[in-house]
Amino acid sequence: MNSLAFSVGNYTPRNLSAPNTTLPAKNLDTTKVSSIKFSSHSQENFSRQLQPKESQTFFKRREVIGLGFCAGFLDVLLQQQLTATAEEAPCELTVAPSGLAFCDKIVGTGPEAVKGQLIKAHYVGKLESGKIFDSSYNRGKPLAFRVGVGEVIKGWDQGILGGDGIPPMLAGGKRKLKLPPELAYGMRGAGCKGGSCIIPPDSVLLFDVEFIGKA
């Protein structure tokens, strides 16, 4: 928060010398005009009347600044909570005729992808057990590929481009996909070595996909 500087003037009455001091009046006829006097008691009362008003002004300013800061801070927290809620809210999967299930966690606001276009997407891939087998977020770099031309598994092409009852993803959107084996790695599995596979054969896969946009 930027520091805010205050300038609050403090008024202190001048010491008008000793109590019951008489102020000289220039060119005044003392026989007709009485002397003007300030007593020490009057000075004290005058000072007491001024100080609370100045203090009130100072505290009012501090209160206004404090309330403004609190309102802004709470607004930021509320926006963060709303965004987090939108991203973390569970969504109900819709199953398309192809067997691909999907749900939009966040609907994008950008353009949809075009077949053959080079696009970028972040993702987290999981087995049905919930075990993560791959994540572009962990690598710190989204996946770049040409969509709809077989560079990725069928469930990805269909899940991003849409079709067969599935709406196309829009850039900036986040979608959850559930792929049956025939739209994923099928009977062969993936990452197999020495009889062990990262993705076992006939696995149903879950993906959280974030369509960033054109690469």
XYZ file of C-alpha atoms in Angstrom:
215
model
C 0.000 0.000 0.000
C 1.283 3.420 -0.883
C 2.152 5.489 2.126
C -0.090 8.507 2.540
C 1.341 11.697 3.984
C -0.748 13.952 6.221
C -0.201 17.609 6.990
C -2.210 18.650 10.026
C -1.749 22.186 11.290
C -1.590 22.639 15.042
C -2.678 26.071 16.200
C -1.108 27.333 19.412
C -2.198 30.781 20.617
C 0.640 33.220 21.181
C 1.604 34.003 24.691
C 0.185 37.453 25.224
C 2.661 38.174 28.036
C 1.449 38.247 31.637
C -2.160 37.677 32.794
C -4.535 40.631 32.363
C -2.232 42.162 29.748
C -3.644 45.294 28.083
C -3.185 45.630 24.328
C -2.260 49.151 23.249
C -4.798 50.772 20.946
C -3.325 53.209 18.457
C -4.964 56.659 18.280
C -7.733 55.731 20.658
C -9.171 58.181 23.172
C -8.819 56.379 26.467
C -11.544 58.507 27.973
C -14.115 57.127 25.514
C -12.864 53.675 24.667
C -12.216 51.049 27.278
C -9.069 48.944 27.142
C -9.158 45.498 25.404
C -7.985 42.802 27.758
C -7.263 39.066 27.506
C -7.000 37.138 30.696
C -4.920 33.996 31.070
C -8.146 32.144 31.836
C -9.594 33.194 28.440
C -6.433 32.026 26.644
C -6.686 28.563 28.215
C -10.364 28.210 27.252
C -9.623 29.323 23.692
C -6.815 26.767 23.373
C -8.990 23.979 24.764
C -11.755 24.750 22.267
C -9.382 24.574 19.313
C -7.458 21.414 20.149
C -10.383 18.915 20.171
C -11.571 20.173 16.767
C -8.103 19.719 15.295
C -7.819 16.263 16.833
C -11.246 15.323 15.463
C -10.208 16.444 11.978
C -7.020 14.369 12.207
C -8.830 11.229 13.371
C -11.613 11.657 10.805
C -9.020 11.704 8.046
C -7.339 8.608 9.450
C -10.687 6.831 9.710
C -11.589 7.636 6.096
C -8.219 6.358 4.836
C -8.501 3.250 7.020
C -12.021 2.471 5.832
C -10.992 2.974 2.218
C -8.060 0.583 2.604
C -10.214 -2.072 4.331
C -12.889 -1.859 1.624
C -10.302 -2.257 -1.141
C -8.567 -5.142 0.626
C -11.851 -6.981 1.219
C -12.854 -6.471 -2.422
C -9.577 -8.080 -3.590
C -10.103 -11.039 -1.244
C -13.684 -11.473 -2.445
C -12.618 -11.480 -6.103
C -9.918 -14.067 -5.372
C -12.416 -16.264 -3.542
C -14.947 -16.010 -6.372
C -12.272 -16.941 -8.943
C -11.073 -19.857 -6.821
C -14.665 -21.045 -6.386
C -15.275 -20.889 -10.141
C -12.129 -22.929 -10.826
C -12.606 -25.495 -8.060
C -16.355 -25.973 -8.338
C -17.173 -29.581 -9.297
C -19.002 -30.013 -12.586
C -21.277 -32.787 -13.779
C -19.951 -34.777 -16.705
C -22.033 -35.026 -19.868
C -21.487 -38.161 -21.950
C -21.421 -37.686 -25.719
C -22.497 -40.459 -28.179
C -18.801 -41.228 -28.811
C -18.371 -42.149 -25.140
C -16.339 -39.021 -24.337
C -17.525 -37.295 -21.153
C -16.912 -33.596 -20.585
C -17.788 -30.627 -18.437
C -16.686 -26.996 -18.575
C -15.100 -25.733 -15.369
C -14.547 -22.313 -16.957
C -16.032 -21.254 -20.295
C -13.494 -19.280 -22.302
C -14.081 -15.909 -23.905
C -11.656 -16.194 -26.822
C -12.030 -17.796 -30.265
C -12.501 -21.518 -30.779
C -9.790 -23.648 -32.359
C -9.829 -24.494 -36.070
C -8.874 -27.923 -37.429
C -5.197 -28.000 -38.352
C -4.398 -24.902 -36.262
C -1.322 -24.875 -34.030
C -2.571 -24.291 -30.493
C -1.276 -24.337 -26.909
C -2.876 -26.135 -23.984
C -1.999 -26.924 -20.398
C -3.214 -30.180 -18.902
C -3.133 -32.613 -16.004
C -3.611 -36.300 -16.872
C -4.876 -38.837 -14.317
C -5.806 -42.477 -14.159
C -9.247 -43.393 -12.835
C -7.607 -44.073 -9.487
C -6.684 -40.376 -9.307
C -2.965 -40.989 -9.842
C -1.371 -38.245 -11.963
C 0.711 -39.620 -14.823
C 1.569 -36.334 -16.561
C 1.249 -32.565 -16.114
C 2.382 -29.714 -18.348
C 2.094 -27.373 -15.351
C 4.882 -29.293 -13.614
C 7.068 -28.806 -16.660
C 6.226 -25.109 -16.732
C 5.411 -25.201 -20.437
C 2.099 -25.825 -22.276
C 1.807 -28.470 -24.974
C 1.842 -27.135 -28.563
C 0.223 -29.262 -31.285
C -1.929 -29.115 -34.410
C -5.449 -29.927 -33.373
C -7.695 -32.318 -35.308
C -4.995 -33.952 -37.439
C -4.009 -36.916 -35.250
C -1.023 -35.407 -33.422
C -2.730 -36.203 -30.111
C -5.156 -38.893 -28.973
C -8.670 -38.813 -30.425
C -10.326 -37.777 -27.182
C -8.235 -34.585 -27.108
C -9.067 -33.595 -30.696
C -12.754 -34.194 -30.079
C -12.754 -32.617 -26.636
C -11.205 -29.362 -27.903
C -12.664 -29.010 -31.423
C -16.090 -30.278 -30.404
C -18.567 -32.198 -32.521
C -20.785 -35.230 -31.897
C -22.766 -33.359 -29.251
C -19.737 -31.642 -27.714
C -19.416 -27.830 -27.958
C -16.011 -26.490 -29.058
C -13.704 -25.101 -26.403
C -13.034 -21.373 -26.418
C -9.626 -19.901 -25.706
C -9.197 -19.225 -22.010
C -11.537 -22.063 -21.084
C -10.928 -25.028 -18.798
C -12.603 -28.357 -19.455
C -12.624 -31.720 -17.751
C -12.492 -34.730 -20.063
C -13.082 -38.405 -19.353
C -11.798 -40.583 -22.170
C -12.793 -44.222 -22.743
C -9.879 -46.469 -23.832
C -10.857 -46.315 -27.527
C -10.412 -42.517 -27.501
C -7.157 -42.742 -25.509
C -4.378 -45.376 -25.751
C -6.606 -48.458 -26.123
C -5.230 -51.939 -25.693
C -1.586 -50.946 -26.077
C -1.393 -48.523 -23.155
C 1.470 -46.028 -23.008
C 4.899 -45.655 -21.433
C 5.373 -49.402 -21.253
C 8.787 -50.822 -20.395
C 9.784 -54.176 -18.960
C 6.205 -55.309 -18.558
C 5.194 -52.170 -16.654
C 3.176 -49.307 -18.140
C 2.682 -45.730 -16.950
C -0.756 -45.939 -18.568
C -1.928 -49.559 -18.440
C -3.817 -51.064 -21.396
C -7.558 -50.312 -21.615
C -7.302 -47.398 -19.193
C -9.990 -44.759 -18.777
C -8.208 -41.404 -18.545
C -9.147 -38.132 -16.928
C -7.790 -34.810 -18.197
C -8.098 -31.245 -16.960
C -7.415 -29.200 -20.090
C -6.800 -25.458 -20.274
C -7.043 -24.148 -23.846
C -4.685 -21.169 -23.942
C -5.070 -20.230 -27.613
C -3.040 -20.135 -30.799
C 0.635 -21.038 -30.504
